[in-house]
Amino acid sequence: NAGVTQTPKFQVLKTGQSMTLQCAQDMNHNSMYWYRQDPGMGLRLIYYSASEGTTDKGEVPNGYNVSRLNKREFSLRLESAAPSQTSVYFCASNRDSYNYGYTFGSGTRLTVV
Amino acid sequence: AQSVTQLGSHVSVSEGALVLLRCNYSSSVPPYLFWYVQYPNQGLQLLLKYTSAATLVKGINGFEAEFKKSETSFHLTKPSAHMSDAAEYFCAVSDNAGNMLTFGGGTRLMVKP
């Protein structure tokens, strides 16, 4: 019963480097989401995938790309990291796009220097 | 567009005292409302949700919230605070489709012995 698994848990990047944050869920959920969490701003949606094969932009998509690799996996890529992307990133999944309540991973703490 | 405002970024109560965390929302459609809790260095856990059934919603760990349409509020309460309740709490609103869960800025609850 792992739920939502994110890797890595911590990462330090230099400005301009690229990396991919991985997310996998084992609950057979259809919908998956990437959020970033910054102090005082709550969580903001970066991208989401309502179902396998579809992805859509959220509130703050600039500087990011996503891939819904299969039903289980949803990755987030930073092509050229910037200090403004220093944040804690959370992946979440939902049974479908109805409101059952999201299941969140434990987060990736990313620092860009 | 929907939005969530949580009044008070920090709330401090004594152990055994009433907990009241405030949440006001705006939504152009009948909302779905959620409260999540985040313990240090962890992801978010669903506390409770309102999906147009009973206006008083009971959640885990003795928390409950009341949906008041006339006040556009969904405040979270607990009659008696416990030390283990110390965490950050997030209110969130979703539209009918559930694709865009919008979070408030969060309230950090501190419990004094």
Short mmCIF file of C-alpha atoms in Angstrom, two decimals:
data_model
loop_
_atom_site.label_atom_id
_atom_site.label_comp_id
_atom_site.label_asym_id
_atom_site.label_seq_id
_atom_site.Cartn_x
_atom_site.Cartn_y
_atom_site.Cartn_z
CA ASN A 1 0.00 0.00 0.00
CA ALA A 2 2.63 2.55 -1.09
CA GLY A 3 0.10 5.08 -2.45
CA VAL A 4 1.94 7.87 -4.29
CA THR A 5 5.73 7.61 -4.48
CA GLN A 6 7.94 10.53 -5.47
CA THR A 7 11.64 10.48 -6.26
CA PRO A 8 13.98 12.02 -5.38
CA LYS A 9 13.11 13.44 -1.96
CA PHE A 10 15.77 16.15 -2.12
CA GLN A 11 17.69 17.71 -4.98
CA VAL A 12 20.04 20.64 -5.46
CA LEU A 13 20.49 21.97 -9.01
CA LYS A 14 22.59 24.69 -10.51
CA THR A 15 20.85 27.33 -12.61
CA GLY A 16 20.38 26.05 -16.12
CA GLN A 17 20.56 22.35 -15.27
CA SER A 18 17.72 20.03 -16.14
CA MET A 19 16.06 17.28 -14.17
CA THR A 20 12.98 15.08 -14.04
CA LEU A 21 10.88 14.49 -10.96
CA GLN A 22 9.30 11.07 -10.92
CA CYS A 23 5.89 10.13 -9.55
CA ALA A 24 4.16 6.75 -9.47
CA GLN A 25 0.89 5.60 -7.91
CA ASP A 26 -0.31 2.07 -7.30
CA MET A 27 -4.00 2.76 -6.65
CA ASN A 28 -5.17 2.47 -10.25
CA HIS A 29 -6.13 6.14 -10.19
CA ASN A 30 -6.97 7.84 -13.46
CA SER A 31 -6.06 11.45 -12.62
CA MET A 32 -2.64 12.75 -11.55
CA TYR A 33 -1.38 16.21 -10.63
CA TRP A 34 1.79 18.18 -9.97
CA TYR A 35 1.72 21.02 -7.43
CA ARG A 36 4.38 23.30 -6.04
CA GLN A 37 4.27 24.60 -2.48
CA ASP A 38 5.77 27.93 -1.50
CA PRO A 39 5.50 29.62 1.91
CA GLY A 40 2.27 31.59 2.34
CA MET A 41 1.00 30.65 -1.11
CA GLY A 42 -0.47 27.24 -0.45
CA LEU A 43 -0.19 24.76 -3.28
CA ARG A 44 -0.39 25.84 -6.89
CA LEU A 45 -1.22 23.48 -9.72
CA ILE A 46 1.51 23.16 -12.36
CA TYR A 47 0.09 20.48 -14.68
CA TYR A 48 -2.44 17.71 -14.45
CA SER A 49 -3.46 14.61 -16.34
CA ALA A 50 -7.16 13.79 -16.13
CA SER A 51 -6.57 10.39 -17.70
CA GLU A 52 -3.84 8.39 -19.37
CA GLY A 53 -2.80 10.05 -22.59
CA THR A 54 -3.93 13.58 -21.67
CA THR A 55 -2.16 16.46 -19.97
CA ASP A 56 -3.25 20.04 -19.31
CA LYS A 57 -1.73 23.20 -17.92
CA GLY A 58 -2.56 24.39 -14.46
CA GLU A 59 -2.02 27.75 -12.81
CA VAL A 60 1.79 27.97 -13.07
CA PRO A 61 3.04 25.83 -16.01
CA ASN A 62 5.84 28.06 -17.32
CA GLY A 63 9.26 26.42 -17.17
CA TYR A 64 7.88 22.91 -16.79
CA ASN A 65 6.88 19.98 -18.96
CA VAL A 66 5.13 16.76 -18.06
CA SER A 67 4.75 13.25 -19.39
CA ARG A 68 2.03 10.77 -18.49
CA LEU A 69 4.11 7.71 -19.24
CA ASN A 70 1.34 5.23 -18.44
CA LYS A 71 -1.52 5.03 -15.99
CA ARG A 72 0.82 4.72 -13.01
CA GLU A 73 3.50 7.29 -13.79
CA PHE A 74 3.45 11.06 -14.24
CA SER A 75 6.79 12.88 -14.49
CA LEU A 76 7.63 16.58 -14.23
CA ARG A 77 10.62 17.99 -16.12
CA LEU A 78 12.53 21.20 -15.59
CA GLU A 79 14.44 21.87 -18.81
CA SER A 80 16.53 24.80 -17.55
CA ALA A 81 16.20 25.29 -13.83
CA ALA A 82 15.92 28.79 -12.37
CA PRO A 83 16.16 29.97 -8.74
CA SER A 84 12.43 30.84 -8.88
CA GLN A 85 11.74 27.13 -9.19
CA THR A 86 13.14 26.47 -5.72
CA SER A 87 10.15 24.90 -4.02
CA VAL A 88 8.62 21.74 -2.65
CA TYR A 89 6.92 19.72 -5.36
CA PHE A 90 4.02 17.41 -4.67
CA CYS A 91 2.50 14.80 -6.90
CA ALA A 92 -1.09 13.73 -6.24
CA SER A 93 -3.56 11.30 -7.71
CA ASN A 94 -7.34 10.95 -7.73
CA ARG A 95 -9.58 8.04 -8.66
CA ASP A 96 -10.90 10.11 -11.52
CA SER A 97 -11.59 13.76 -12.07
CA TYR A 98 -14.52 13.64 -9.65
CA ASN A 99 -14.06 14.81 -6.09
CA TYR A 100 -13.02 11.79 -4.10
CA GLY A 101 -10.14 13.65 -2.54
CA TYR A 102 -6.56 13.56 -3.67
CA THR A 103 -3.81 11.27 -2.37
CA PHE A 104 -0.48 13.10 -2.10
CA GLY A 105 3.09 11.94 -2.23
CA SER A 106 5.58 13.02 0.41
CA GLY A 107 7.17 15.67 -1.79
CA THR A 108 10.45 16.60 -3.46
CA ARG A 109 12.38 19.51 -1.98
CA LEU A 110 14.21 21.22 -4.83
CA THR A 111 16.78 23.97 -4.42
CA VAL A 112 18.15 25.81 -7.44
CA VAL A 113 21.35 27.77 -6.80
CA ALA B 1 -12.52 31.42 -11.26
CA GLN B 2 -12.45 30.06 -7.77
CA SER B 3 -10.34 31.15 -4.83
CA VAL B 4 -9.81 30.36 -1.17
CA THR B 5 -8.85 32.67 1.67
CA GLN B 6 -7.64 31.36 4.99
CA LEU B 7 -7.70 34.02 7.68
CA GLY B 8 -4.65 33.82 9.89
CA SER B 9 -1.46 32.22 8.67
CA HIS B 10 -0.65 31.20 12.26
CA VAL B 11 -3.05 30.19 15.03
CA SER B 12 -1.95 29.30 18.56
CA VAL B 13 -4.17 27.53 21.09
CA SER B 14 -3.65 25.85 24.43
CA GLU B 15 -4.02 22.12 24.76
CA GLY B 16 -7.68 21.35 25.47
CA ALA B 17 -8.95 24.61 23.96
CA LEU B 18 -11.25 25.00 20.98
CA VAL B 19 -9.62 24.99 17.56
CA LEU B 20 -11.16 27.26 14.92
CA LEU B 21 -9.48 27.65 11.52
CA ARG B 22 -11.23 29.95 9.10
CA CYS B 23 -11.79 29.42 5.39
CA ASN B 24 -13.78 31.52 2.93
CA TYR B 25 -14.17 30.64 -0.69
CA SER B 26 -15.43 32.09 -3.92
CA SER B 27 -16.79 29.95 -6.67
CA SER B 28 -19.04 30.54 -9.65
CA VAL B 29 -20.55 27.08 -9.32
CA PRO B 30 -21.66 25.00 -6.33
CA PRO B 31 -18.38 24.18 -4.70
CA TYR B 32 -16.75 21.05 -3.43
CA LEU B 33 -14.72 21.90 -0.34
CA PHE B 34 -11.89 20.12 1.40
CA TRP B 35 -9.62 20.42 4.40
CA TYR B 36 -6.17 18.86 4.30
CA VAL B 37 -3.55 18.55 7.03
CA GLN B 38 0.22 18.54 6.51
CA TYR B 39 2.59 17.33 9.20
CA PRO B 40 6.23 18.40 8.99
CA ASN B 41 8.11 16.97 6.01
CA GLN B 42 5.09 15.03 4.81
CA GLY B 43 2.52 15.28 2.07
CA LEU B 44 -1.06 16.42 2.57
CA GLN B 45 -3.68 14.14 4.09
CA LEU B 46 -7.39 14.56 3.55
CA LEU B 47 -9.20 15.55 6.77
CA LEU B 48 -12.72 15.93 5.43
CA LYS B 49 -14.70 16.99 2.38
CA TYR B 50 -18.02 18.60 1.55
CA THR B 51 -19.69 17.45 -1.67
CA SER B 52 -23.23 18.88 -1.39
CA ALA B 53 -24.64 16.39 1.09
CA ALA B 54 -24.89 17.32 4.79
CA THR B 55 -23.64 20.81 5.59
CA LEU B 56 -21.88 19.63 8.77
CA VAL B 57 -19.06 17.35 7.79
CA LYS B 58 -17.17 15.16 10.23
CA GLY B 59 -13.62 14.18 9.49
CA ILE B 60 -10.77 12.28 11.04
CA ASN B 61 -9.11 13.03 14.38
CA GLY B 62 -12.22 14.73 15.81
CA PHE B 63 -12.31 17.60 13.30
CA GLU B 64 -15.46 18.86 11.66
CA ALA B 65 -16.42 21.68 9.33
CA GLU B 66 -19.67 23.43 8.49
CA PHE B 67 -20.57 24.64 5.02
CA LYS B 68 -22.39 27.99 5.18
CA LYS B 69 -23.44 29.10 1.74
CA SER B 70 -24.72 32.51 2.88
CA GLU B 71 -21.30 33.29 4.39
CA THR B 72 -19.27 31.44 1.70
CA SER B 73 -17.40 29.81 4.56
CA PHE B 74 -16.15 26.37 5.49
CA HIS B 75 -14.48 26.80 8.88
CA LEU B 76 -12.71 23.88 10.55
CA THR B 77 -13.25 23.19 14.24
CA LYS B 78 -12.24 20.77 16.95
CA PRO B 79 -13.64 21.02 20.48
CA SER B 80 -10.41 20.19 22.31
CA ALA B 81 -6.91 20.63 20.86
CA HIS B 82 -4.28 17.96 21.33
CA MET B 83 -0.54 18.40 20.99
CA SER B 84 -0.59 16.03 18.03
CA ASP B 85 -2.86 18.48 16.13
CA ALA B 86 0.08 20.83 15.58
CA ALA B 87 0.45 20.97 11.80
CA GLU B 88 -0.39 23.11 8.80
CA TYR B 89 -3.95 23.04 7.55
CA PHE B 90 -5.12 23.82 4.04
CA CYS B 91 -8.59 24.58 2.80
CA ALA B 92 -9.30 23.83 -0.86
CA VAL B 93 -12.14 24.29 -3.33
CA SER B 94 -12.89 22.42 -6.52
CA ASP B 95 -15.30 22.86 -9.35
CA ASN B 96 -17.72 20.16 -10.36
CA ALA B 97 -15.20 18.50 -12.63
CA GLY B 98 -12.56 18.26 -9.96
CA ASN B 99 -9.73 19.06 -12.31
CA MET B 100 -8.64 22.24 -10.57
CA LEU B 101 -8.29 21.91 -6.81
CA THR B 102 -7.47 25.43 -5.60
CA PHE B 103 -5.77 25.76 -2.21
CA GLY B 104 -5.70 28.51 0.35
CA GLY B 105 -2.42 29.80 1.72
CA GLY B 106 -2.51 27.52 4.75
CA THR B 107 -2.79 28.04 8.50
CA ARG B 108 -0.12 26.75 10.84
CA LEU B 109 -1.68 25.53 14.08
CA MET B 110 0.48 25.59 17.19
CA VAL B 111 -0.68 23.88 20.39
CA LYS B 112 0.76 25.04 23.70
CA PRO B 113 0.98 22.70 26.66
#
